[in-house]
Amino acid sequence: MKDFNLDSTRIPKHVAIIMDGNGRWAKKKGEMRIFGHTNGVGSVREALTAAVEIGVEYLTLYAFSSENWSRPKEEISALMDLLVQSIYNEVDELNSKGVKLATIGDVEFLPKSCQKALSEAKQSTKNNKKINSYSSIEL
Amino acid sequence: MSYSSRREISLAVQKMTNEVVKGELESSAINEELISSYLSTSDYPDPELLIRTSGENRVSNFLMWQLAYTELYFTKILWPDFKKKNFYKAIFDYQKRERRFGKTSEQLID
């Protein structure tokens, strides 16, 4: 933050991010696309930490892939497993940062395991007020 | 979680239309504020800044209504390479811009 001399009186309240490029990142490394998604989780953590640090109140994350329509079934299933696992791994971190998790879009299209993980994470973080992170995974 | 901005707006229109048909809503009451309140983001202010990674310069059916006055920031960085410093850089870029909401610079000073 110090590298950029940010004006603390003009921090945006709400920042939205379209997180794109996981597949291409993995391909450049000669890996499967899911490897990119797995590494993308770290960037979610980076963005969220930075947002909390400077006082952004709302962060909306949209997991988008330019190649959505051709996404194979196995990748979707692996992505869903990654989502469930990440939610369980990150809940404590969200609570320690005071982050409340919310979602936009249609949760009912997700596999039951994802719906359960999401609803538990939302329940667990619902009293946090510092920042709202609401995400959407586009498939 | 499978989000589509056009679907979100369609559902809002459906809901409002149903209420008008039932006599619960006056069609003349439909304005920008009311439409915003029928969207899934009704609890949140509109974003001031949108960041998109990987060099694609599109909005891709994301928050179409909510992005009306949002500053757009595109970076070639692929998402797994996105770090805190890239977030700060986007905020810095945003702060350099003057947000006028359709007004002139003079009107903003007033």
PDB file of N, CA, C and O in Angstrom, chain A residues 1 4 6-7 10 13-20 22 24-25 36 40 43-44 46 50 53-54 58 62 64 66 102-107 110 134-138, chain B residues 1-4 7 40-41 44-54 56 58-63 78-85 87-89 91-92 94-95 97:
ATOM      1  N   MET A   1       0.825  -1.197   0.000  1.00  0.00           N
ATOM      2  CA  MET A   1       0.000   0.000   0.000  1.00  0.00           C
ATOM      3  C   MET A   1       0.863   1.253   0.000  1.00  0.00           C
ATOM      4  O   MET A   1       0.568   2.211  -0.701  1.00  0.00           O
ATOM      5  N   PHE A   4       1.969   2.970  -3.187  1.00  0.00           N
ATOM      6  CA  PHE A   4       1.036   3.661  -4.076  1.00  0.00           C
ATOM      7  C   PHE A   4       0.492   4.971  -3.525  1.00  0.00           C
ATOM      8  O   PHE A   4      -0.210   5.675  -4.224  1.00  0.00           O
ATOM      9  N   LEU A   6      -1.929   5.823  -1.453  1.00  0.00           N
ATOM     10  CA  LEU A   6      -3.371   5.918  -1.664  1.00  0.00           C
ATOM     11  C   LEU A   6      -3.980   6.992  -0.779  1.00  0.00           C
ATOM     12  O   LEU A   6      -3.537   7.206   0.346  1.00  0.00           O
ATOM     13  N   ASP A   7      -4.975   7.665  -1.309  1.00  0.00           N
ATOM     14  CA  ASP A   7      -5.703   8.687  -0.567  1.00  0.00           C
ATOM     15  C   ASP A   7      -6.773   7.986   0.277  1.00  0.00           C
ATOM     16  O   ASP A   7      -7.756   7.467  -0.260  1.00  0.00           O
ATOM     17  N   ARG A  10     -10.474   8.637  -0.185  1.00  0.00           N
ATOM     18  CA  ARG A  10     -11.164   8.302  -1.441  1.00  0.00           C
ATOM     19  C   ARG A  10     -11.044   6.827  -1.795  1.00  0.00           C
ATOM     20  O   ARG A  10     -10.810   6.451  -2.936  1.00  0.00           O
ATOM     21  N   LYS A  13     -16.060   2.321  -1.772  1.00  0.00           N
ATOM     22  CA  LYS A  13     -16.814   1.516  -0.804  1.00  0.00           C
ATOM     23  C   LYS A  13     -16.946   0.081  -1.288  1.00  0.00           C
ATOM     24  O   LYS A  13     -16.921  -0.852  -0.532  1.00  0.00           O
ATOM     25  N   HIS A  14     -17.173  -0.045  -2.591  1.00  0.00           N
ATOM     26  CA  HIS A  14     -17.512  -1.347  -3.174  1.00  0.00           C
ATOM     27  C   HIS A  14     -16.662  -1.591  -4.424  1.00  0.00           C
ATOM     28  O   HIS A  14     -16.713  -0.810  -5.363  1.00  0.00           O
ATOM     29  N   VAL A  15     -15.875  -2.654  -4.385  1.00  0.00           N
ATOM     30  CA  VAL A  15     -15.062  -3.043  -5.539  1.00  0.00           C
ATOM     31  C   VAL A  15     -15.553  -4.403  -6.040  1.00  0.00           C
ATOM     32  O   VAL A  15     -15.785  -5.312  -5.242  1.00  0.00           O
ATOM     33  N   ALA A  16     -15.744  -4.526  -7.343  1.00  0.00           N
ATOM     34  CA  ALA A  16     -16.139  -5.805  -7.939  1.00  0.00           C
ATOM     35  C   ALA A  16     -14.978  -6.312  -8.794  1.00  0.00           C
ATOM     36  O   ALA A  16     -14.267  -5.518  -9.409  1.00  0.00           O
ATOM     37  N   ILE A  17     -14.777  -7.618  -8.784  1.00  0.00           N
ATOM     38  CA  ILE A  17     -13.678  -8.184  -9.585  1.00  0.00           C
ATOM     39  C   ILE A  17     -14.178  -9.357 -10.434  1.00  0.00           C
ATOM     40  O   ILE A  17     -14.834 -10.263  -9.926  1.00  0.00           O
ATOM     41  N   ILE A  18     -13.887  -9.296 -11.730  1.00  0.00           N
ATOM     42  CA  ILE A  18     -14.097 -10.465 -12.592  1.00  0.00           C
ATOM     43  C   ILE A  18     -12.751 -11.192 -12.646  1.00  0.00           C
ATOM     44  O   ILE A  18     -11.782 -10.694 -13.210  1.00  0.00           O
ATOM     45  N   MET A  19     -12.718 -12.355 -11.987  1.00  0.00           N
ATOM     46  CA  MET A  19     -11.459 -13.096 -11.855  1.00  0.00           C
ATOM     47  C   MET A  19     -11.304 -14.007 -13.067  1.00  0.00           C
ATOM     48  O   MET A  19     -11.926 -15.056 -13.156  1.00  0.00           O
ATOM     49  N   ASP A  20     -10.496 -13.598 -14.007  1.00  0.00           N
ATOM     50  CA  ASP A  20     -10.390 -14.332 -15.270  1.00  0.00           C
ATOM     51  C   ASP A  20      -8.934 -14.711 -15.516  1.00  0.00           C
ATOM     52  O   ASP A  20      -8.020 -13.982 -15.128  1.00  0.00           O
ATOM     53  N   ASN A  22      -7.523 -18.099 -15.073  1.00  0.00           N
ATOM     54  CA  ASN A  22      -6.982 -19.293 -14.406  1.00  0.00           C
ATOM     55  C   ASN A  22      -6.576 -20.370 -15.408  1.00  0.00           C
ATOM     56  O   ASN A  22      -5.503 -20.974 -15.304  1.00  0.00           O
ATOM     57  N   ARG A  24      -5.823 -20.101 -18.664  1.00  0.00           N
ATOM     58  CA  ARG A  24      -4.661 -19.726 -19.481  1.00  0.00           C
ATOM     59  C   ARG A  24      -3.372 -19.782 -18.677  1.00  0.00           C
ATOM     60  O   ARG A  24      -2.317 -20.156 -19.180  1.00  0.00           O
ATOM     61  N   TRP A  25      -3.464 -19.419 -17.403  1.00  0.00           N
ATOM     62  CA  TRP A  25      -2.295 -19.461 -16.510  1.00  0.00           C
ATOM     63  C   TRP A  25      -1.777 -20.898 -16.396  1.00  0.00           C
ATOM     64  O   TRP A  25      -0.578 -21.152 -16.489  1.00  0.00           O
ATOM     65  N   GLY A  36      -4.938 -24.109 -12.309  1.00  0.00           N
ATOM     66  CA  GLY A  36      -5.096 -22.656 -12.311  1.00  0.00           C
ATOM     67  C   GLY A  36      -6.131 -22.206 -11.290  1.00  0.00           C
ATOM     68  O   GLY A  36      -5.924 -21.246 -10.550  1.00  0.00           O
ATOM     69  N   GLY A  40      -5.763 -19.891  -8.090  1.00  0.00           N
ATOM     70  CA  GLY A  40      -6.582 -18.677  -8.052  1.00  0.00           C
ATOM     71  C   GLY A  40      -7.134 -18.397  -6.655  1.00  0.00           C
ATOM     72  O   GLY A  40      -7.420 -17.247  -6.309  1.00  0.00           O
ATOM     73  N   SER A  43      -5.199 -15.895  -4.816  1.00  0.00           N
ATOM     74  CA  SER A  43      -5.422 -14.514  -5.247  1.00  0.00           C
ATOM     75  C   SER A  43      -6.691 -13.931  -4.627  1.00  0.00           C
ATOM     76  O   SER A  43      -6.779 -12.734  -4.381  1.00  0.00           O
ATOM     77  N   VAL A  44      -7.679 -14.792  -4.381  1.00  0.00           N
ATOM     78  CA  VAL A  44      -8.892 -14.338  -3.675  1.00  0.00           C
ATOM     79  C   VAL A  44      -8.478 -13.838  -2.296  1.00  0.00           C
ATOM     80  O   VAL A  44      -8.893 -12.769  -1.843  1.00  0.00           O
ATOM     81  N   GLU A  46      -5.533 -12.748  -1.378  1.00  0.00           N
ATOM     82  CA  GLU A  46      -4.759 -11.505  -1.534  1.00  0.00           C
ATOM     83  C   GLU A  46      -5.688 -10.304  -1.697  1.00  0.00           C
ATOM     84  O   GLU A  46      -5.530  -9.288  -1.035  1.00  0.00           O
ATOM     85  N   ALA A  50      -6.181  -7.245   1.012  1.00  0.00           N
ATOM     86  CA  ALA A  50      -5.894  -5.869   0.599  1.00  0.00           C
ATOM     87  C   ALA A  50      -7.134  -4.988   0.804  1.00  0.00           C
ATOM     88  O   ALA A  50      -7.035  -3.866   1.302  1.00  0.00           O
ATOM     89  N   GLU A  53      -7.639  -4.271   4.449  1.00  0.00           N
ATOM     90  CA  GLU A  53      -6.584  -3.378   4.946  1.00  0.00           C
ATOM     91  C   GLU A  53      -6.849  -1.911   4.659  1.00  0.00           C
ATOM     92  O   GLU A  53      -6.576  -1.056   5.492  1.00  0.00           O
ATOM     93  N   ILE A  54      -7.378  -1.614   3.480  1.00  0.00           N
ATOM     94  CA  ILE A  54      -7.563  -0.196   3.152  1.00  0.00           C
ATOM     95  C   ILE A  54      -8.983   0.289   3.422  1.00  0.00           C
ATOM     96  O   ILE A  54      -9.297   1.449   3.205  1.00  0.00           O
ATOM     97  N   TYR A  58     -17.233  -3.446   0.643  1.00  0.00           N
ATOM     98  CA  TYR A  58     -17.859  -4.548  -0.086  1.00  0.00           C
ATOM     99  C   TYR A  58     -16.943  -5.007  -1.208  1.00  0.00           C
ATOM    100  O   TYR A  58     -16.435  -4.186  -1.972  1.00  0.00           O
ATOM    101  N   TYR A  62     -16.391 -12.405  -8.941  1.00  0.00           N
ATOM    102  CA  TYR A  62     -17.107 -13.136  -9.992  1.00  0.00           C
ATOM    103  C   TYR A  62     -16.101 -14.047 -10.669  1.00  0.00           C
ATOM    104  O   TYR A  62     -15.137 -13.587 -11.282  1.00  0.00           O
ATOM    105  N   PHE A  64     -15.179 -15.930 -13.475  1.00  0.00           N
ATOM    106  CA  PHE A  64     -15.616 -16.037 -14.858  1.00  0.00           C
ATOM    107  C   PHE A  64     -14.527 -16.672 -15.695  1.00  0.00           C
ATOM    108  O   PHE A  64     -13.346 -16.434 -15.492  1.00  0.00           O
ATOM    109  N   SER A  66     -13.534 -17.122 -19.809  1.00  0.00           N
ATOM    110  CA  SER A  66     -13.884 -16.774 -21.191  1.00  0.00           C
ATOM    111  C   SER A  66     -14.288 -18.019 -21.971  1.00  0.00           C
ATOM    112  O   SER A  66     -14.935 -17.930 -22.995  1.00  0.00           O
ATOM    113  N   ALA A 102     -21.651 -13.465   1.561  1.00  0.00           N
ATOM    114  CA  ALA A 102     -23.000 -13.500   0.989  1.00  0.00           C
ATOM    115  C   ALA A 102     -22.877 -13.939  -0.459  1.00  0.00           C
ATOM    116  O   ALA A 102     -21.783 -13.977  -1.015  1.00  0.00           O
ATOM    117  N   THR A 103     -23.987 -14.314  -1.072  1.00  0.00           N
ATOM    118  CA  THR A 103     -23.925 -14.737  -2.473  1.00  0.00           C
ATOM    119  C   THR A 103     -24.992 -14.024  -3.293  1.00  0.00           C
ATOM    120  O   THR A 103     -26.039 -13.635  -2.778  1.00  0.00           O
ATOM    121  N   ILE A 104     -24.715 -13.843  -4.570  1.00  0.00           N
ATOM    122  CA  ILE A 104     -25.739 -13.393  -5.509  1.00  0.00           C
ATOM    123  C   ILE A 104     -25.860 -14.480  -6.571  1.00  0.00           C
ATOM    124  O   ILE A 104     -24.959 -15.287  -6.743  1.00  0.00           O
ATOM    125  N   GLY A 105     -26.957 -14.509  -7.274  1.00  0.00           N
ATOM    126  CA  GLY A 105     -27.125 -15.544  -8.290  1.00  0.00           C
ATOM    127  C   GLY A 105     -27.871 -16.748  -7.734  1.00  0.00           C
ATOM    128  O   GLY A 105     -28.358 -16.730  -6.617  1.00  0.00           O
ATOM    129  N   ASP A 106     -27.945 -17.783  -8.551  1.00  0.00           N
ATOM    130  CA  ASP A 106     -28.788 -18.922  -8.218  1.00  0.00           C
ATOM    131  C   ASP A 106     -27.992 -20.042  -7.564  1.00  0.00           C
ATOM    132  O   ASP A 106     -27.311 -20.800  -8.226  1.00  0.00           O
ATOM    133  N   VAL A 107     -28.114 -20.140  -6.250  1.00  0.00           N
ATOM    134  CA  VAL A 107     -27.373 -21.159  -5.509  1.00  0.00           C
ATOM    135  C   VAL A 107     -27.942 -22.549  -5.750  1.00  0.00           C
ATOM    136  O   VAL A 107     -27.243 -23.553  -5.690  1.00  0.00           O
ATOM    137  N   LEU A 110     -26.264 -25.302  -7.817  1.00  0.00           N
ATOM    138  CA  LEU A 110     -25.010 -25.916  -7.360  1.00  0.00           C
ATOM    139  C   LEU A 110     -25.278 -27.283  -6.749  1.00  0.00           C
ATOM    140  O   LEU A 110     -26.376 -27.551  -6.262  1.00  0.00           O
ATOM    141  N   TYR A 134     -19.318 -10.884  -1.405  1.00  0.00           N
ATOM    142  CA  TYR A 134     -20.304 -11.772  -1.989  1.00  0.00           C
ATOM    143  C   TYR A 134     -19.848 -12.188  -3.362  1.00  0.00           C
ATOM    144  O   TYR A 134     -19.395 -11.397  -4.159  1.00  0.00           O
ATOM    145  N   SER A 135     -19.880 -13.467  -3.557  1.00  0.00           N
ATOM    146  CA  SER A 135     -19.243 -13.994  -4.750  1.00  0.00           C
ATOM    147  C   SER A 135     -20.243 -14.685  -5.645  1.00  0.00           C
ATOM    148  O   SER A 135     -21.316 -15.068  -5.236  1.00  0.00           O
ATOM    149  N   SER A 136     -19.831 -14.861  -6.834  1.00  0.00           N
ATOM    150  CA  SER A 136     -20.657 -15.568  -7.775  1.00  0.00           C
ATOM    151  C   SER A 136     -19.752 -16.418  -8.643  1.00  0.00           C
ATOM    152  O   SER A 136     -18.735 -15.966  -9.132  1.00  0.00           O
ATOM    153  N   ILE A 137     -20.088 -17.664  -8.763  1.00  0.00           N
ATOM    154  CA  ILE A 137     -19.312 -18.536  -9.634  1.00  0.00           C
ATOM    155  C   ILE A 137     -20.151 -18.791 -10.883  1.00  0.00           C
ATOM    156  O   ILE A 137     -21.255 -19.305 -10.789  1.00  0.00           O
ATOM    157  N   GLU A 138     -19.634 -18.412 -12.001  1.00  0.00           N
ATOM    158  CA  GLU A 138     -20.373 -18.604 -13.248  1.00  0.00           C
ATOM    159  C   GLU A 138     -19.900 -19.887 -13.906  1.00  0.00           C
ATOM    160  O   GLU A 138     -18.704 -20.113 -14.058  1.00  0.00           O
TER     161      GLU A 138
ATOM    162  N   MET B   1     -25.590 -18.732  -7.370  1.00  0.00           N
ATOM    163  CA  MET B   1     -24.153 -18.648  -7.612  1.00  0.00           C
ATOM    164  C   MET B   1     -23.833 -18.779  -9.087  1.00  0.00           C
ATOM    165  O   MET B   1     -22.736 -18.532  -9.501  1.00  0.00           O
ATOM    166  N   SER B   2     -24.836 -19.246  -9.845  1.00  0.00           N
ATOM    167  CA  SER B   2     -24.642 -19.152 -11.273  1.00  0.00           C
ATOM    168  C   SER B   2     -25.292 -17.840 -11.650  1.00  0.00           C
ATOM    169  O   SER B   2     -26.495 -17.763 -11.875  1.00  0.00           O
ATOM    170  N   TYR B   3     -24.509 -16.770 -11.689  1.00  0.00           N
ATOM    171  CA  TYR B   3     -25.065 -15.435 -11.800  1.00  0.00           C
ATOM    172  C   TYR B   3     -25.135 -14.979 -13.247  1.00  0.00           C
ATOM    173  O   TYR B   3     -24.191 -15.162 -14.013  1.00  0.00           O
ATOM    174  N   SER B   4     -26.248 -14.405 -13.633  1.00  0.00           N
ATOM    175  CA  SER B   4     -26.390 -13.762 -14.925  1.00  0.00           C
ATOM    176  C   SER B   4     -27.138 -12.464 -14.699  1.00  0.00           C
ATOM    177  O   SER B   4     -28.226 -12.450 -14.121  1.00  0.00           O
ATOM    178  N   ARG B   7     -30.510 -12.328 -16.442  1.00  0.00           N
ATOM    179  CA  ARG B   7     -31.518 -13.148 -15.752  1.00  0.00           C
ATOM    180  C   ARG B   7     -31.995 -12.428 -14.490  1.00  0.00           C
ATOM    181  O   ARG B   7     -33.179 -12.414 -14.168  1.00  0.00           O
ATOM    182  N   SER B  40     -30.750  -8.787  -6.820  1.00  0.00           N
ATOM    183  CA  SER B  40     -30.156  -9.589  -5.744  1.00  0.00           C
ATOM    184  C   SER B  40     -29.118  -8.798  -4.955  1.00  0.00           C
ATOM    185  O   SER B  40     -28.669  -9.232  -3.899  1.00  0.00           O
ATOM    186  N   THR B  41     -28.747  -7.626  -5.464  1.00  0.00           N
ATOM    187  CA  THR B  41     -27.739  -6.795  -4.797  1.00  0.00           C
ATOM    188  C   THR B  41     -28.370  -5.653  -4.003  1.00  0.00           C
ATOM    189  O   THR B  41     -27.692  -4.691  -3.663  1.00  0.00           O
ATOM    190  N   TYR B  44     -26.678  -3.768  -1.169  1.00  0.00           N
ATOM    191  CA  TYR B  44     -25.340  -3.220  -1.356  1.00  0.00           C
ATOM    192  C   TYR B  44     -25.345  -1.973  -2.245  1.00  0.00           C
ATOM    193  O   TYR B  44     -26.144  -1.878  -3.169  1.00  0.00           O
ATOM    194  N   PRO B  45     -24.421  -1.058  -1.988  1.00  0.00           N
ATOM    195  CA  PRO B  45     -24.294   0.084  -2.898  1.00  0.00           C
ATOM    196  C   PRO B  45     -23.697  -0.388  -4.229  1.00  0.00           C
ATOM    197  O   PRO B  45     -23.070  -1.449  -4.278  1.00  0.00           O
ATOM    198  N   ASP B  46     -23.893   0.365  -5.303  1.00  0.00           N
ATOM    199  CA  ASP B  46     -23.287   0.001  -6.588  1.00  0.00           C
ATOM    200  C   ASP B  46     -21.765   0.095  -6.478  1.00  0.00           C
ATOM    201  O   ASP B  46     -21.250   0.946  -5.755  1.00  0.00           O
ATOM    202  N   PRO B  47     -21.034  -0.770  -7.194  1.00  0.00           N
ATOM    203  CA  PRO B  47     -19.565  -0.689  -7.122  1.00  0.00           C
ATOM    204  C   PRO B  47     -19.054   0.613  -7.743  1.00  0.00           C
ATOM    205  O   PRO B  47     -19.596   1.069  -8.749  1.00  0.00           O
ATOM    206  N   GLU B  48     -18.035   1.206  -7.152  1.00  0.00           N
ATOM    207  CA  GLU B  48     -17.377   2.364  -7.754  1.00  0.00           C
ATOM    208  C   GLU B  48     -16.302   1.913  -8.725  1.00  0.00           C
ATOM    209  O   GLU B  48     -15.892   2.656  -9.602  1.00  0.00           O
ATOM    210  N   LEU B  49     -15.805   0.678  -8.526  1.00  0.00           N
ATOM    211  CA  LEU B  49     -14.693   0.185  -9.335  1.00  0.00           C
ATOM    212  C   LEU B  49     -14.902  -1.280  -9.696  1.00  0.00           C
ATOM    213  O   LEU B  49     -15.238  -2.093  -8.842  1.00  0.00           O
ATOM    214  N   LEU B  50     -14.710  -1.596 -10.985  1.00  0.00           N
ATOM    215  CA  LEU B  50     -14.709  -2.989 -11.440  1.00  0.00           C
ATOM    216  C   LEU B  50     -13.332  -3.321 -11.990  1.00  0.00           C
ATOM    217  O   LEU B  50     -12.797  -2.595 -12.828  1.00  0.00           O
ATOM    218  N   ILE B  51     -12.760  -4.407 -11.502  1.00  0.00           N
ATOM    219  CA  ILE B  51     -11.468  -4.880 -11.994  1.00  0.00           C
ATOM    220  C   ILE B  51     -11.707  -6.159 -12.797  1.00  0.00           C
ATOM    221  O   ILE B  51     -12.456  -7.024 -12.356  1.00  0.00           O
ATOM    222  N   ARG B  52     -11.117  -6.257 -13.988  1.00  0.00           N
ATOM    223  CA  ARG B  52     -11.142  -7.531 -14.698  1.00  0.00           C
ATOM    224  C   ARG B  52      -9.722  -7.917 -15.088  1.00  0.00           C
ATOM    225  O   ARG B  52      -8.993  -7.129 -15.679  1.00  0.00           O
ATOM    226  N   THR B  53      -9.363  -9.159 -14.772  1.00  0.00           N
ATOM    227  CA  THR B  53      -8.012  -9.630 -15.087  1.00  0.00           C
ATOM    228  C   THR B  53      -7.991 -10.362 -16.434  1.00  0.00           C
ATOM    229  O   THR B  53      -9.030 -10.599 -17.038  1.00  0.00           O
ATOM    230  N   SER B  54      -6.803 -10.677 -16.868  1.00  0.00           N
ATOM    231  CA  SER B  54      -6.491 -11.539 -18.027  1.00  0.00           C
ATOM    232  C   SER B  54      -6.610 -10.866 -19.388  1.00  0.00           C
ATOM    233  O   SER B  54      -6.560 -11.537 -20.412  1.00  0.00           O
ATOM    234  N   GLU B  56      -9.082  -9.439 -20.943  1.00  0.00           N
ATOM    235  CA  GLU B  56     -10.381  -9.385 -21.627  1.00  0.00           C
ATOM    236  C   GLU B  56     -11.053  -8.074 -21.245  1.00  0.00           C
ATOM    237  O   GLU B  56     -11.157  -7.758 -20.067  1.00  0.00           O
ATOM    238  N   ARG B  58     -14.242  -6.883 -21.362  1.00  0.00           N
ATOM    239  CA  ARG B  58     -15.704  -6.958 -21.440  1.00  0.00           C
ATOM    240  C   ARG B  58     -16.304  -7.042 -20.047  1.00  0.00           C
ATOM    241  O   ARG B  58     -15.628  -7.374 -19.077  1.00  0.00           O
ATOM    242  N   VAL B  59     -17.616  -6.796 -19.980  1.00  0.00           N
ATOM    243  CA  VAL B  59     -18.323  -6.901 -18.702  1.00  0.00           C
ATOM    244  C   VAL B  59     -18.953  -8.293 -18.547  1.00  0.00           C
ATOM    245  O   VAL B  59     -19.233  -8.750 -17.437  1.00  0.00           O
ATOM    246  N   SER B  60     -19.178  -8.996 -19.655  1.00  0.00           N
ATOM    247  CA  SER B  60     -19.624 -10.388 -19.632  1.00  0.00           C
ATOM    248  C   SER B  60     -20.847 -10.647 -18.757  1.00  0.00           C
ATOM    249  O   SER B  60     -20.848 -11.584 -17.937  1.00  0.00           O
ATOM    250  N   ASN B  61     -21.872  -9.829 -18.924  1.00  0.00           N
ATOM    251  CA  ASN B  61     -23.150 -10.112 -18.257  1.00  0.00           C
ATOM    252  C   ASN B  61     -23.052 -10.093 -16.729  1.00  0.00           C
ATOM    253  O   ASN B  61     -23.739 -10.830 -16.041  1.00  0.00           O
ATOM    254  N   PHE B  62     -22.158  -9.259 -16.215  1.00  0.00           N
ATOM    255  CA  PHE B  62     -21.964  -9.168 -14.768  1.00  0.00           C
ATOM    256  C   PHE B  62     -22.450  -7.802 -14.282  1.00  0.00           C
ATOM    257  O   PHE B  62     -21.985  -6.764 -14.759  1.00  0.00           O
ATOM    258  N   LEU B  63     -23.405  -7.760 -13.371  1.00  0.00           N
ATOM    259  CA  LEU B  63     -23.880  -6.524 -12.731  1.00  0.00           C
ATOM    260  C   LEU B  63     -24.171  -5.388 -13.719  1.00  0.00           C
ATOM    261  O   LEU B  63     -23.789  -4.239 -13.481  1.00  0.00           O
ATOM    262  N   LEU B  78      -2.991 -12.493 -15.269  1.00  0.00           N
ATOM    263  CA  LEU B  78      -3.896 -13.646 -15.137  1.00  0.00           C
ATOM    264  C   LEU B  78      -4.223 -13.824 -13.652  1.00  0.00           C
ATOM    265  O   LEU B  78      -3.370 -13.584 -12.788  1.00  0.00           O
ATOM    266  N   TRP B  79      -5.451 -14.237 -13.355  1.00  0.00           N
ATOM    267  CA  TRP B  79      -5.927 -14.209 -11.971  1.00  0.00           C
ATOM    268  C   TRP B  79      -4.975 -14.873 -10.944  1.00  0.00           C
ATOM    269  O   TRP B  79      -4.715 -14.287  -9.899  1.00  0.00           O
ATOM    270  N   PRO B  80      -4.387 -16.045 -11.207  1.00  0.00           N
ATOM    271  CA  PRO B  80      -3.518 -16.634 -10.175  1.00  0.00           C
ATOM    272  C   PRO B  80      -2.287 -15.777  -9.853  1.00  0.00           C
ATOM    273  O   PRO B  80      -1.670 -15.956  -8.807  1.00  0.00           O
ATOM    274  N   ASP B  81      -1.934 -14.845 -10.730  1.00  0.00           N
ATOM    275  CA  ASP B  81      -0.791 -13.956 -10.474  1.00  0.00           C
ATOM    276  C   ASP B  81      -1.205 -12.658  -9.774  1.00  0.00           C
ATOM    277  O   ASP B  81      -0.366 -11.801  -9.500  1.00  0.00           O
ATOM    278  N   PHE B  82      -2.487 -12.490  -9.518  1.00  0.00           N
ATOM    279  CA  PHE B  82      -2.999 -11.249  -8.925  1.00  0.00           C
ATOM    280  C   PHE B  82      -2.661 -11.205  -7.437  1.00  0.00           C
ATOM    281  O   PHE B  82      -3.046 -12.092  -6.675  1.00  0.00           O
ATOM    282  N   LYS B  83      -1.912 -10.178  -7.023  1.00  0.00           N
ATOM    283  CA  LYS B  83      -1.490 -10.052  -5.616  1.00  0.00           C
ATOM    284  C   LYS B  83      -2.032  -8.753  -5.024  1.00  0.00           C
ATOM    285  O   LYS B  83      -2.582  -7.920  -5.746  1.00  0.00           O
ATOM    286  N   LYS B  84      -1.791  -8.569  -3.722  1.00  0.00           N
ATOM    287  CA  LYS B  84      -2.252  -7.354  -3.046  1.00  0.00           C
ATOM    288  C   LYS B  84      -1.821  -6.092  -3.788  1.00  0.00           C
ATOM    289  O   LYS B  84      -2.588  -5.150  -3.954  1.00  0.00           O
ATOM    290  N   LYS B  85      -0.560  -6.085  -4.237  1.00  0.00           N
ATOM    291  CA  LYS B  85      -0.057  -4.874  -4.909  1.00  0.00           C
ATOM    292  C   LYS B  85      -0.851  -4.557  -6.186  1.00  0.00           C
ATOM    293  O   LYS B  85      -1.025  -3.398  -6.544  1.00  0.00           O
ATOM    294  N   PHE B  87      -4.041  -5.118  -6.532  1.00  0.00           N
ATOM    295  CA  PHE B  87      -5.282  -4.521  -6.036  1.00  0.00           C
ATOM    296  C   PHE B  87      -5.054  -3.042  -5.727  1.00  0.00           C
ATOM    297  O   PHE B  87      -5.829  -2.179  -6.136  1.00  0.00           O
ATOM    298  N   TYR B  88      -3.963  -2.747  -5.019  1.00  0.00           N
ATOM    299  CA  TYR B  88      -3.650  -1.355  -4.680  1.00  0.00           C
ATOM    300  C   TYR B  88      -3.437  -0.515  -5.946  1.00  0.00           C
ATOM    301  O   TYR B  88      -3.825   0.642  -6.003  1.00  0.00           O
ATOM    302  N   LYS B  89      -2.793  -1.138  -6.932  1.00  0.00           N
ATOM    303  CA  LYS B  89      -2.528  -0.429  -8.181  1.00  0.00           C
ATOM    304  C   LYS B  89      -3.854  -0.018  -8.845  1.00  0.00           C
ATOM    305  O   LYS B  89      -3.980   1.091  -9.368  1.00  0.00           O
ATOM    306  N   ILE B  91      -6.697   0.508  -7.290  1.00  0.00           N
ATOM    307  CA  ILE B  91      -7.294   1.570  -6.462  1.00  0.00           C
ATOM    308  C   ILE B  91      -6.598   2.901  -6.776  1.00  0.00           C
ATOM    309  O   ILE B  91      -7.242   3.944  -6.893  1.00  0.00           O
ATOM    310  N   PHE B  92      -5.283   2.837  -6.932  1.00  0.00           N
ATOM    311  CA  PHE B  92      -4.504   4.042  -7.246  1.00  0.00           C
ATOM    312  C   PHE B  92      -4.967   4.639  -8.577  1.00  0.00           C
ATOM    313  O   PHE B  92      -5.183   5.836  -8.704  1.00  0.00           O
ATOM    314  N   TYR B  94      -7.843   4.209  -9.985  1.00  0.00           N
ATOM    315  CA  TYR B  94      -9.202   4.726  -9.757  1.00  0.00           C
ATOM    316  C   TYR B  94      -9.155   6.124  -9.142  1.00  0.00           C
ATOM    317  O   TYR B  94      -9.901   7.020  -9.537  1.00  0.00           O
ATOM    318  N   GLN B  95      -8.239   6.297  -8.178  1.00  0.00           N
ATOM    319  CA  GLN B  95      -8.176   7.590  -7.487  1.00  0.00           C
ATOM    320  C   GLN B  95      -7.670   8.719  -8.390  1.00  0.00           C
ATOM    321  O   GLN B  95      -7.911   9.887  -8.122  1.00  0.00           O
ATOM    322  N   ARG B  97      -8.653   9.132 -11.372  1.00  0.00           N
ATOM    323  CA  ARG B  97      -9.734   9.517 -12.275  1.00  0.00           C
ATOM    324  C   ARG B  97     -10.704  10.449 -11.550  1.00  0.00           C
ATOM    325  O   ARG B  97     -10.862  10.395 -10.343  1.00  0.00           O
TER     326      ARG B  97
END
